[in-house]
């Protein structure tokens, strides 16, 4: 169905290769992939991906919400582990569950991030979200500083490519 819609929108001016390129680019823009790259500190094309995900900064609340949700899942798993539950079982109890292709990276994040660090970061993110909702102009800047500082996003010079 989606291919037919895309074909009708592209019309006769585009080839099948153009449509496939469009579809593969849309698949790359999966929100969870960007969140995973941020938490891993490996977003080599941070500015490009950030602009795609947030519609050039106009939808920062969307990114903030996805990020907070992911961090909260990590915190939930860490809490269950501290209560004696195994890592795999505590991950299986998450709703919605972690996509199977991302389980290894999620496990790495659970082991890598400290509960205190996650809690502090969630507080900052919720404060930032509150400022977004109040309409403060500085909230965009504050949010980017949080992303860059806490997740040690690197390779910003390559981000502009």
mmCIF file of C-alpha atoms in Angstrom, residues 61-153:
data_model
loop_
_atom_site.group_PDB
_atom_site.id
_atom_site.type_symbol
_atom_site.label_atom_id
_atom_site.label_comp_id
_atom_site.label_asym_id
_atom_site.label_seq_id
_atom_site.Cartn_x
_atom_site.Cartn_y
_atom_site.Cartn_z
ATOM 1 C CA UNK A 61 9.577 17.879 22.889
ATOM 2 C CA UNK A 62 9.222 14.784 20.709
ATOM 3 C CA UNK A 63 12.929 13.967 21.036
ATOM 4 C CA UNK A 64 12.918 14.799 24.726
ATOM 5 C CA UNK A 65 9.951 12.485 25.314
ATOM 6 C CA UNK A 66 11.517 9.583 23.407
ATOM 7 C CA UNK A 67 14.791 10.054 25.253
ATOM 8 C CA UNK A 68 13.133 10.294 28.685
ATOM 9 C CA UNK A 69 11.078 7.182 27.956
ATOM 10 C CA UNK A 70 14.184 5.226 26.957
ATOM 11 C CA UNK A 71 16.088 6.353 30.064
ATOM 12 C CA UNK A 72 13.115 5.507 32.248
ATOM 13 C CA UNK A 73 13.123 1.982 30.792
ATOM 14 C CA UNK A 74 16.802 1.645 31.694
ATOM 15 C CA UNK A 75 16.068 2.891 35.211
ATOM 16 C CA UNK A 76 13.163 0.431 35.547
ATOM 17 C CA UNK A 77 15.358 -2.489 34.523
ATOM 18 C CA UNK A 78 18.115 -1.395 36.922
ATOM 19 C CA UNK A 79 15.556 -1.189 39.750
ATOM 20 C CA UNK A 80 14.266 -4.703 39.008
ATOM 21 C CA UNK A 81 17.824 -6.029 38.907
ATOM 22 C CA UNK A 82 18.512 -4.482 42.326
ATOM 23 C CA UNK A 83 15.416 -6.297 43.604
ATOM 24 C CA UNK A 84 16.908 -9.613 42.478
ATOM 25 C CA UNK A 85 15.376 -10.094 39.045
ATOM 26 C CA UNK A 86 17.638 -11.132 36.175
ATOM 27 C CA UNK A 87 18.491 -8.699 33.407
ATOM 28 C CA UNK A 88 16.767 -10.719 30.692
ATOM 29 C CA UNK A 89 13.565 -11.200 32.713
ATOM 30 C CA UNK A 90 13.387 -7.544 33.697
ATOM 31 C CA UNK A 91 13.807 -6.582 30.038
ATOM 32 C CA UNK A 92 11.032 -8.965 28.996
ATOM 33 C CA UNK A 93 8.668 -7.314 31.486
ATOM 34 C CA UNK A 94 9.040 -3.897 29.842
ATOM 35 C CA UNK A 95 5.990 -2.585 28.013
ATOM 36 C CA UNK A 96 6.316 -1.797 25.209
ATOM 37 C CA UNK A 97 9.211 -4.231 24.898
ATOM 38 C CA UNK A 98 12.632 -3.438 23.515
ATOM 39 C CA UNK A 99 12.835 -4.448 19.853
ATOM 40 C CA UNK A 100 14.894 -7.649 19.573
ATOM 41 C CA UNK A 101 17.458 -6.024 17.268
ATOM 42 C CA UNK A 102 18.189 -3.422 19.954
ATOM 43 C CA UNK A 103 18.368 -5.730 22.980
ATOM 44 C CA UNK A 104 22.177 -6.022 23.034
ATOM 45 C CA UNK A 105 22.654 -2.274 22.891
ATOM 46 C CA UNK A 106 19.979 -1.764 25.549
ATOM 47 C CA UNK A 107 21.777 -4.268 27.821
ATOM 48 C CA UNK A 108 25.002 -2.346 27.259
ATOM 49 C CA UNK A 109 23.273 0.895 28.260
ATOM 50 C CA UNK A 110 21.831 -0.739 31.384
ATOM 51 C CA UNK A 111 25.317 -1.818 32.426
ATOM 52 C CA UNK A 112 27.001 1.418 31.349
ATOM 53 C CA UNK A 113 24.727 4.065 32.886
ATOM 54 C CA UNK A 114 24.574 4.717 36.618
ATOM 55 C CA UNK A 115 21.190 5.059 38.384
ATOM 56 C CA UNK A 116 22.209 8.346 39.960
ATOM 57 C CA UNK A 117 23.278 9.700 36.575
ATOM 58 C CA UNK A 118 20.000 8.618 34.938
ATOM 59 C CA UNK A 119 17.915 10.137 37.742
ATOM 60 C CA UNK A 120 19.770 13.441 37.500
ATOM 61 C CA UNK A 121 19.412 13.455 33.732
ATOM 62 C CA UNK A 122 15.683 12.683 33.905
ATOM 63 C CA UNK A 123 15.224 15.608 36.308
ATOM 64 C CA UNK A 124 17.002 17.915 33.873
ATOM 65 C CA UNK A 125 14.971 16.609 30.949
ATOM 66 C CA UNK A 126 11.667 17.083 32.780
ATOM 67 C CA UNK A 127 12.721 20.591 33.842
ATOM 68 C CA UNK A 128 13.598 21.304 30.225
ATOM 69 C CA UNK A 129 10.232 19.926 29.079
ATOM 70 C CA UNK A 130 8.475 22.162 31.575
ATOM 71 C CA UNK A 131 10.366 25.138 30.135
ATOM 72 C CA UNK A 132 9.394 24.085 26.602
ATOM 73 C CA UNK A 133 5.754 24.002 27.616
ATOM 74 C CA UNK A 134 6.053 27.433 29.252
ATOM 75 C CA UNK A 135 7.462 28.757 25.995
ATOM 76 C CA UNK A 136 10.885 29.824 27.239
ATOM 77 C CA UNK A 137 13.184 30.560 24.328
ATOM 78 C CA UNK A 138 16.240 29.268 26.150
ATOM 79 C CA UNK A 139 14.784 25.761 26.472
ATOM 80 C CA UNK A 140 15.985 24.741 22.984
ATOM 81 C CA UNK A 141 19.532 25.743 23.831
ATOM 82 C CA UNK A 142 19.359 24.074 27.265
ATOM 83 C CA UNK A 143 18.133 20.851 25.708
ATOM 84 C CA UNK A 144 20.973 20.752 23.176
ATOM 85 C CA UNK A 145 23.512 21.395 25.956
ATOM 86 C CA UNK A 146 22.055 18.477 27.923
ATOM 87 C CA UNK A 147 22.356 16.195 24.895
ATOM 88 C CA UNK A 148 25.904 17.213 24.121
ATOM 89 C CA UNK A 149 27.135 17.233 27.713
ATOM 90 C CA UNK A 150 25.628 14.090 29.136
ATOM 91 C CA UNK A 151 25.807 11.845 26.133
ATOM 92 C CA UNK A 152 29.178 13.102 25.006
ATOM 93 C CA UNK A 153 27.986 13.337 21.428
#
